[in-house]
PDB file of C-alpha atoms in Angstrom:
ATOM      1  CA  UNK A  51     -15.720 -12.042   6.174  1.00 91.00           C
ATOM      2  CA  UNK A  52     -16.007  -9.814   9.626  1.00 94.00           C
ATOM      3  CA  UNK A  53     -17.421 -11.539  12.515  1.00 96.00           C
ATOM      4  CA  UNK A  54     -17.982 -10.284  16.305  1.00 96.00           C
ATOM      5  CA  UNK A  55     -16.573 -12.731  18.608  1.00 96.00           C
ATOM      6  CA  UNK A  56     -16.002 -12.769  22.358  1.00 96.00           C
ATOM      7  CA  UNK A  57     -12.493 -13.492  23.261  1.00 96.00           C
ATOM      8  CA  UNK A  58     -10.632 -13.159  26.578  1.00 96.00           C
ATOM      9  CA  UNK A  59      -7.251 -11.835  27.759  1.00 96.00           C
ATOM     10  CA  UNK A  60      -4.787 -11.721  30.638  1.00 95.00           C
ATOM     11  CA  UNK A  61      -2.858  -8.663  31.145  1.00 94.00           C
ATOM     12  CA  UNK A  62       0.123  -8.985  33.932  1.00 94.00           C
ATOM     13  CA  UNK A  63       0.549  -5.835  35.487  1.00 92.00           C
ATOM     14  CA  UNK A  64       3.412  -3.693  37.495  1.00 91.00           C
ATOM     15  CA  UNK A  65       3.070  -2.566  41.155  1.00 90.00           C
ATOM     16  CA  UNK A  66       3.621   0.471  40.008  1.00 90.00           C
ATOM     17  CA  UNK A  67       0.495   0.950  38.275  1.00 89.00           C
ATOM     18  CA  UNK A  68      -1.747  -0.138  40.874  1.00 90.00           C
ATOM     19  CA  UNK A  69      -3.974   2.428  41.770  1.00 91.00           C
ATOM     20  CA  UNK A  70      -6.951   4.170  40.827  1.00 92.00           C
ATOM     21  CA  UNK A  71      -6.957   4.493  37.619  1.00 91.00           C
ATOM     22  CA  UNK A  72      -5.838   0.735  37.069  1.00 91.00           C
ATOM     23  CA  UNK A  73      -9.034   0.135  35.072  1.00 91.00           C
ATOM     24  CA  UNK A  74      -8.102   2.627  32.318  1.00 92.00           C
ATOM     25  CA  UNK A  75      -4.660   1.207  32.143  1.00 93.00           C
ATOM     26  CA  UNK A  76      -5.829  -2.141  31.484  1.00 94.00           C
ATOM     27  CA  UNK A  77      -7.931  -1.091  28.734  1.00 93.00           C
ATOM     28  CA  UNK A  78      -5.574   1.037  27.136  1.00 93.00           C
ATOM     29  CA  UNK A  79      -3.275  -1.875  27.302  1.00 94.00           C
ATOM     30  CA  UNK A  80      -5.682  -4.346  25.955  1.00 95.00           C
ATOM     31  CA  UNK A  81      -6.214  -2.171  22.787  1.00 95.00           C
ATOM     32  CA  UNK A  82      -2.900  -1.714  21.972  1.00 95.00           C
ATOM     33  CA  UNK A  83      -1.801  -5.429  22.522  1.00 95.00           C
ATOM     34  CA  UNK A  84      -4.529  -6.746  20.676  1.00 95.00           C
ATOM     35  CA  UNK A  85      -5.805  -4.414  18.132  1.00 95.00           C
ATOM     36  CA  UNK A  86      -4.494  -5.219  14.614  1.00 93.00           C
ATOM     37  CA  UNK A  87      -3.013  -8.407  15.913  1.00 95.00           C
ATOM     38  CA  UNK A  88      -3.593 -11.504  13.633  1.00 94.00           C
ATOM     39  CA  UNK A  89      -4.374 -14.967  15.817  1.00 93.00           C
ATOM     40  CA  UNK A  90      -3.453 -17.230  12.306  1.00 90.00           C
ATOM     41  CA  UNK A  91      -6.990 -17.709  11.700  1.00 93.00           C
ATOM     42  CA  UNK A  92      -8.349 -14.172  11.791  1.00 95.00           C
ATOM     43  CA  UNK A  93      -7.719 -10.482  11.899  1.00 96.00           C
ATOM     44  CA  UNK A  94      -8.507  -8.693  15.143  1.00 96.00           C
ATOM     45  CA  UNK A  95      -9.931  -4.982  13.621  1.00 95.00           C
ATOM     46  CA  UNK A  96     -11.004  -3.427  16.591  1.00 95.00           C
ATOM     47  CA  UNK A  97     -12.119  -4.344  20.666  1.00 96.00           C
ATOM     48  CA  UNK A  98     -15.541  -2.451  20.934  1.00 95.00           C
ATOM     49  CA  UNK A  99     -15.802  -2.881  24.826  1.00 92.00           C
ATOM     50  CA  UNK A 100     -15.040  -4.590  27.726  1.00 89.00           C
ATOM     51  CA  UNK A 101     -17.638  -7.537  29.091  1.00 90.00           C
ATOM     52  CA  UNK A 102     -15.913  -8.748  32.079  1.00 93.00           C
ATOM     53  CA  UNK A 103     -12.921  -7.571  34.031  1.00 92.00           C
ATOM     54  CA  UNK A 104     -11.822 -10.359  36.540  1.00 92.00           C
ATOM     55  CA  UNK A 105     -10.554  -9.111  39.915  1.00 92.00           C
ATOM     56  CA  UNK A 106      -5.841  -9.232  40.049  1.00 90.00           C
ATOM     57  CA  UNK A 107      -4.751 -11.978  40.993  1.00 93.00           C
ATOM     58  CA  UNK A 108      -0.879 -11.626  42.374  1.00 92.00           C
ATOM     59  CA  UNK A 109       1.391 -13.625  40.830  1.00 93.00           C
ATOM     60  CA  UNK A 110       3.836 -15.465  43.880  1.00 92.00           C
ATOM     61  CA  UNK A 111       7.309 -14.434  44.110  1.00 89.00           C
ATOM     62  CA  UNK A 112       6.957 -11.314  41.571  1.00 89.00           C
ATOM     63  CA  UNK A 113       4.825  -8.841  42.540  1.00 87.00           C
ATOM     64  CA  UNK A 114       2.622  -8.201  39.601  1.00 94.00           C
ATOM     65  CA  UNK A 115      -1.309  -8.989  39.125  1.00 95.00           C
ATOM     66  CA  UNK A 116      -2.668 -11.148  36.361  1.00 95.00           C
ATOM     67  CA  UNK A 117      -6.557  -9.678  35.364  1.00 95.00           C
ATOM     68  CA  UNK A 118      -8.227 -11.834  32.844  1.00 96.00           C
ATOM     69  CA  UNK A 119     -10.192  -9.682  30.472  1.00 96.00           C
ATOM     70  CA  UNK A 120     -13.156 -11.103  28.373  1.00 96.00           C
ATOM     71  CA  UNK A 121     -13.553  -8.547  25.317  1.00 97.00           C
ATOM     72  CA  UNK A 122     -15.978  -8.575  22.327  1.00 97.00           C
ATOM     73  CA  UNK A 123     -14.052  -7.121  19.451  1.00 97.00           C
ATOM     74  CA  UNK A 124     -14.951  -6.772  15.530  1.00 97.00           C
ATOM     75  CA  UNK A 125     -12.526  -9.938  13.122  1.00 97.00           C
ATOM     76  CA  UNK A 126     -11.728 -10.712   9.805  1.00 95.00           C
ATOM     77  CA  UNK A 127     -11.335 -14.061   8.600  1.00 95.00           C
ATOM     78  CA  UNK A 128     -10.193 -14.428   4.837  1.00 95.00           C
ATOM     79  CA  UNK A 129     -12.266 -17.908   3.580  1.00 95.00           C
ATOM     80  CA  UNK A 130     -11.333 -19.239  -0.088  1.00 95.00           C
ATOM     81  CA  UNK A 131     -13.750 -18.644  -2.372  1.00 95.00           C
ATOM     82  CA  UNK A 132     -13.862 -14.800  -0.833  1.00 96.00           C
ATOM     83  CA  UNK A 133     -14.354 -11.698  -3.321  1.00 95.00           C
ATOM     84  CA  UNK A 134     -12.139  -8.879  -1.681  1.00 95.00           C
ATOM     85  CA  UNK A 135     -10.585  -5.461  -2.953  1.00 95.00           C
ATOM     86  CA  UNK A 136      -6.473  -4.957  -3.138  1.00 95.00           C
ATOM     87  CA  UNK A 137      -3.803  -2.428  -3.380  1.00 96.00           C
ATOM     88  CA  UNK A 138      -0.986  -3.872  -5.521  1.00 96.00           C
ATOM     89  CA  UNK A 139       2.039  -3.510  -3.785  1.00 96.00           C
ATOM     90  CA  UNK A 140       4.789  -5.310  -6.611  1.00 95.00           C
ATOM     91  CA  UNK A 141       4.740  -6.510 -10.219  1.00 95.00           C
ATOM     92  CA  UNK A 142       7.211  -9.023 -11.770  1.00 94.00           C
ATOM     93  CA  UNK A 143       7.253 -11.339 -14.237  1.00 94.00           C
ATOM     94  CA  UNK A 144       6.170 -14.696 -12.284  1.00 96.00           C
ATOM     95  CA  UNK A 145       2.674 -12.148 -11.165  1.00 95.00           C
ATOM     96  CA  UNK A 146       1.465  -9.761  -9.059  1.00 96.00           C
ATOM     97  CA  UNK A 147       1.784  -9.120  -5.274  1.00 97.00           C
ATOM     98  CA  UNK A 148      -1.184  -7.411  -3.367  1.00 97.00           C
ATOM     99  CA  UNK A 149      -2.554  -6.539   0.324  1.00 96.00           C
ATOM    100  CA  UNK A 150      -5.785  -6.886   0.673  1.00 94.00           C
ATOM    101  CA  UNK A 151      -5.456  -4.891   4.277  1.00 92.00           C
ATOM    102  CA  UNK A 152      -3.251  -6.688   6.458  1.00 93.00           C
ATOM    103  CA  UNK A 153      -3.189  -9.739   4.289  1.00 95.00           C
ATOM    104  CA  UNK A 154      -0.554 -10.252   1.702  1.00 97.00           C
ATOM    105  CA  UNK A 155      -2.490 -11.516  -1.625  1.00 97.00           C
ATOM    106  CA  UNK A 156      -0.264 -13.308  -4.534  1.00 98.00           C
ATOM    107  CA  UNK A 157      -1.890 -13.750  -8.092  1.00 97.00           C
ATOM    108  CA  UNK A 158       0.303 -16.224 -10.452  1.00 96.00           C
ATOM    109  CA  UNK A 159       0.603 -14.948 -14.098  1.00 94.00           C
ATOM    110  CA  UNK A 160      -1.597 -18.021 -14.877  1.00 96.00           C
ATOM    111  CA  UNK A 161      -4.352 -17.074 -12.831  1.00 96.00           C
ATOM    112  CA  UNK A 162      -3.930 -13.490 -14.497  1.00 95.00           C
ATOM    113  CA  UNK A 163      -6.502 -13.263 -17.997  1.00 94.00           C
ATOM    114  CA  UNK A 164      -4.413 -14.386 -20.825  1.00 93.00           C
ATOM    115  CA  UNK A 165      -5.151 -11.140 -23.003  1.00 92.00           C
ATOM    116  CA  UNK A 166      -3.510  -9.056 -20.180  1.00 93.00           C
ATOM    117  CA  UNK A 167       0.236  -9.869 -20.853  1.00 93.00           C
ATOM    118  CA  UNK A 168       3.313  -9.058 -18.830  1.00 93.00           C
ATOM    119  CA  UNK A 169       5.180  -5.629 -20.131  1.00 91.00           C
ATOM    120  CA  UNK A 170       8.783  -6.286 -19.453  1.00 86.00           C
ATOM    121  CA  UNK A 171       9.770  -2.883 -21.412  1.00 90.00           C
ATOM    122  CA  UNK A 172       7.095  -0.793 -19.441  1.00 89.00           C
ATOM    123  CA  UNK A 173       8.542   1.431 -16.370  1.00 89.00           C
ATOM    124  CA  UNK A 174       7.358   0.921 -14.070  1.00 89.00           C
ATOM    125  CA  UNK A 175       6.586  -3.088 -14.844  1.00 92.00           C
ATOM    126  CA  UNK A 176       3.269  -3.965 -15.192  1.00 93.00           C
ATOM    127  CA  UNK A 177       0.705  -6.207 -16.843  1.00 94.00           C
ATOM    128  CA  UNK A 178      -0.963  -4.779 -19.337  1.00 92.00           C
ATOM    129  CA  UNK A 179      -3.202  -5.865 -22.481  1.00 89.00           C
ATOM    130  CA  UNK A 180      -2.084  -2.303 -24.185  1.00 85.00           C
ATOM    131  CA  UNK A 181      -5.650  -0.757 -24.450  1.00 85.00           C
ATOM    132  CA  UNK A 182      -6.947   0.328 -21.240  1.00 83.00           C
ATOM    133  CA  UNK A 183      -6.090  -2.529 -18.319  1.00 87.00           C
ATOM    134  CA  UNK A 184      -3.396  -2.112 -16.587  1.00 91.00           C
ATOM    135  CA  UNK A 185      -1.975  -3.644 -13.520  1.00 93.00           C
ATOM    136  CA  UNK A 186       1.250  -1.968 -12.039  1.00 93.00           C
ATOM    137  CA  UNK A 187       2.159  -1.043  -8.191  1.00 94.00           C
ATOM    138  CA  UNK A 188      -0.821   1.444  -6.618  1.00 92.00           C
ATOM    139  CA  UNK A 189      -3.521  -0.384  -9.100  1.00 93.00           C
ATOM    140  CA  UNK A 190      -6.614  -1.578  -6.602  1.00 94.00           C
ATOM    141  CA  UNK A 191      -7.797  -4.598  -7.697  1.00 94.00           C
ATOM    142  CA  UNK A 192     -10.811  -6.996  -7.189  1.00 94.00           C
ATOM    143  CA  UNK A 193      -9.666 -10.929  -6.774  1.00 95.00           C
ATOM    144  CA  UNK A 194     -10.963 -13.677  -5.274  1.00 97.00           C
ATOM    145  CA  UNK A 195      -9.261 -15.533  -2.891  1.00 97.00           C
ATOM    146  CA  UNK A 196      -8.385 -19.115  -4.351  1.00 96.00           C
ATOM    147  CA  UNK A 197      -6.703 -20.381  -0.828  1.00 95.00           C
ATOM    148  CA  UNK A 198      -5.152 -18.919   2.193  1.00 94.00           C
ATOM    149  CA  UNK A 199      -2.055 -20.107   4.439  1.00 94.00           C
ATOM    150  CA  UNK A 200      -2.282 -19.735   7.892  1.00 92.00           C
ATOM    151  CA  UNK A 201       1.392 -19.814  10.284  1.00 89.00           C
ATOM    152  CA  UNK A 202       0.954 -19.262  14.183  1.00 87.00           C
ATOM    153  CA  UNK A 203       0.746 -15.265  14.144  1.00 87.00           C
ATOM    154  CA  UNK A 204       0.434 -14.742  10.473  1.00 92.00           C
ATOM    155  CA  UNK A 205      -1.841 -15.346   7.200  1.00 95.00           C
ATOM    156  CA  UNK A 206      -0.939 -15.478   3.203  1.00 96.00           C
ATOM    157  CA  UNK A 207      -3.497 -15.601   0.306  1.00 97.00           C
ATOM    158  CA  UNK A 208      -3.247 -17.139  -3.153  1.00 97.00           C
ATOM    159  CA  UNK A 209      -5.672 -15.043  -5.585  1.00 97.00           C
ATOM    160  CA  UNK A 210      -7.247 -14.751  -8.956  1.00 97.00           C
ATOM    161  CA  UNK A 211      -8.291 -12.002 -11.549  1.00 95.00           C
ATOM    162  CA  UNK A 212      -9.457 -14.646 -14.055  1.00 93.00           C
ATOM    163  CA  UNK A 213     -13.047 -14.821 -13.800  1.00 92.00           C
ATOM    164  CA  UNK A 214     -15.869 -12.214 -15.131  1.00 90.00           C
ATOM    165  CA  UNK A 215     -15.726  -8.860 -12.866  1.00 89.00           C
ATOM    166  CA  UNK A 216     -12.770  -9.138 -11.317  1.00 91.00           C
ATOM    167  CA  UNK A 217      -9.296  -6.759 -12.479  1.00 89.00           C
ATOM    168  CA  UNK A 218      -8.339  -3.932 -12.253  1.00 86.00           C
ATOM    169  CA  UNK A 219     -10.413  -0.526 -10.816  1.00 71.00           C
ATOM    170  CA  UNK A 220     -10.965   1.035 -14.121  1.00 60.00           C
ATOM    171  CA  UNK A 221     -13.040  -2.309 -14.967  1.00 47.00           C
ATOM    172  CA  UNK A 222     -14.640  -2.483 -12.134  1.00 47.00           C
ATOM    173  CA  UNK A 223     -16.392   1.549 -12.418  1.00 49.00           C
ATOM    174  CA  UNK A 224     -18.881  -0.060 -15.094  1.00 53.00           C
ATOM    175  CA  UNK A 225     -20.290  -2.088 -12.375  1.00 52.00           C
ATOM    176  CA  UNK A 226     -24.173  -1.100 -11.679  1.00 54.00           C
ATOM    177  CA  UNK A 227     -23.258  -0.978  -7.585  1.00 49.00           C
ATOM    178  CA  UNK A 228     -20.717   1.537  -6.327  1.00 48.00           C
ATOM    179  CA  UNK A 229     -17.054   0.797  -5.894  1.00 44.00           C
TER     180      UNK A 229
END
């Protein structure tokens, strides 16, 4: 689910890049350190703007200033029990391996429908239920999330195409909303 949160930042900066177009350099700095980042309980998407810049503060015995930046910026945070669309990105025989954006999705063959089998003859390998599903790498996919792992700067999901409406994208085009 996205949420817009207010977080906050401190930037060290160089000597050499005091000046006057500091401001801009601390901004541009901001969105490339943060932006895409994940915090190992959300997704930072995007910094919209800027709410408060503090005024530098040098740091004794180096040189550089410290400015504490408080930013609102767009997040994602995956929650089980979440609906969400994937790319698959591998197939084998123990399931199926997905991103669902910058989060990394596994779906066990058991939590896989058990008319949709695993092809191990097929090139390239895929499950399939030889009539018209059929999961293989490049196949988007609608889960739901059954649990998530979080680590300090990273997140993994646990998912599941076993319940009504969820598969493959050629299921999900007889859906009365759009895809």
């Amino acid at each position: 689910m996205f949420f817009l949160r207010e977080l906050e930042r401190t930037i060290t900066l160089h000597p050499s890049f005091f000046g006057p177009r500091t401001k801009e350099f601390l901004t541009t700095r901001l969105l490339e350190d943060v932006e895409g980042t994940c915090t190992g309980q959300y997704y930072i998407i995007c910094v919209l703007d800027q709410v408060k810049l503090s005024e530098g503060r040098v740091v004794p015995g180096s040189g550089v200033a410290e400015y504490t930046i408080q930013y609102r910026a767009v997040v994602w945070r995956p929650f089980k029990g979440e609906t969400v669309d994937a790319i698959v990105t591998s197939v084998n025989q123990m399931g199926v391996f997905a991103d669902v954006g910058p989060l990394p999705v596994f779906v066990s063959n058991h939590l896989i429908p058990p008319d949709i089998k695993w092809d191990p003859n097929a090139t390239p390998p895929q499950y399939t239920d030889n009539k018209d599903q059929v999961i293989e790498k490049g196949t988007h996919l609608r889960l739901k999330l059954i649990g998530t792992r979080s680590d300090v700067g990273s997140m993994f999901a646990i998912g599941s195409v076993k319940e009504d409406f969820l598969g493959s994208a050629q299921d999900l085009s007889a859906l009365p909303f759009p895809y």
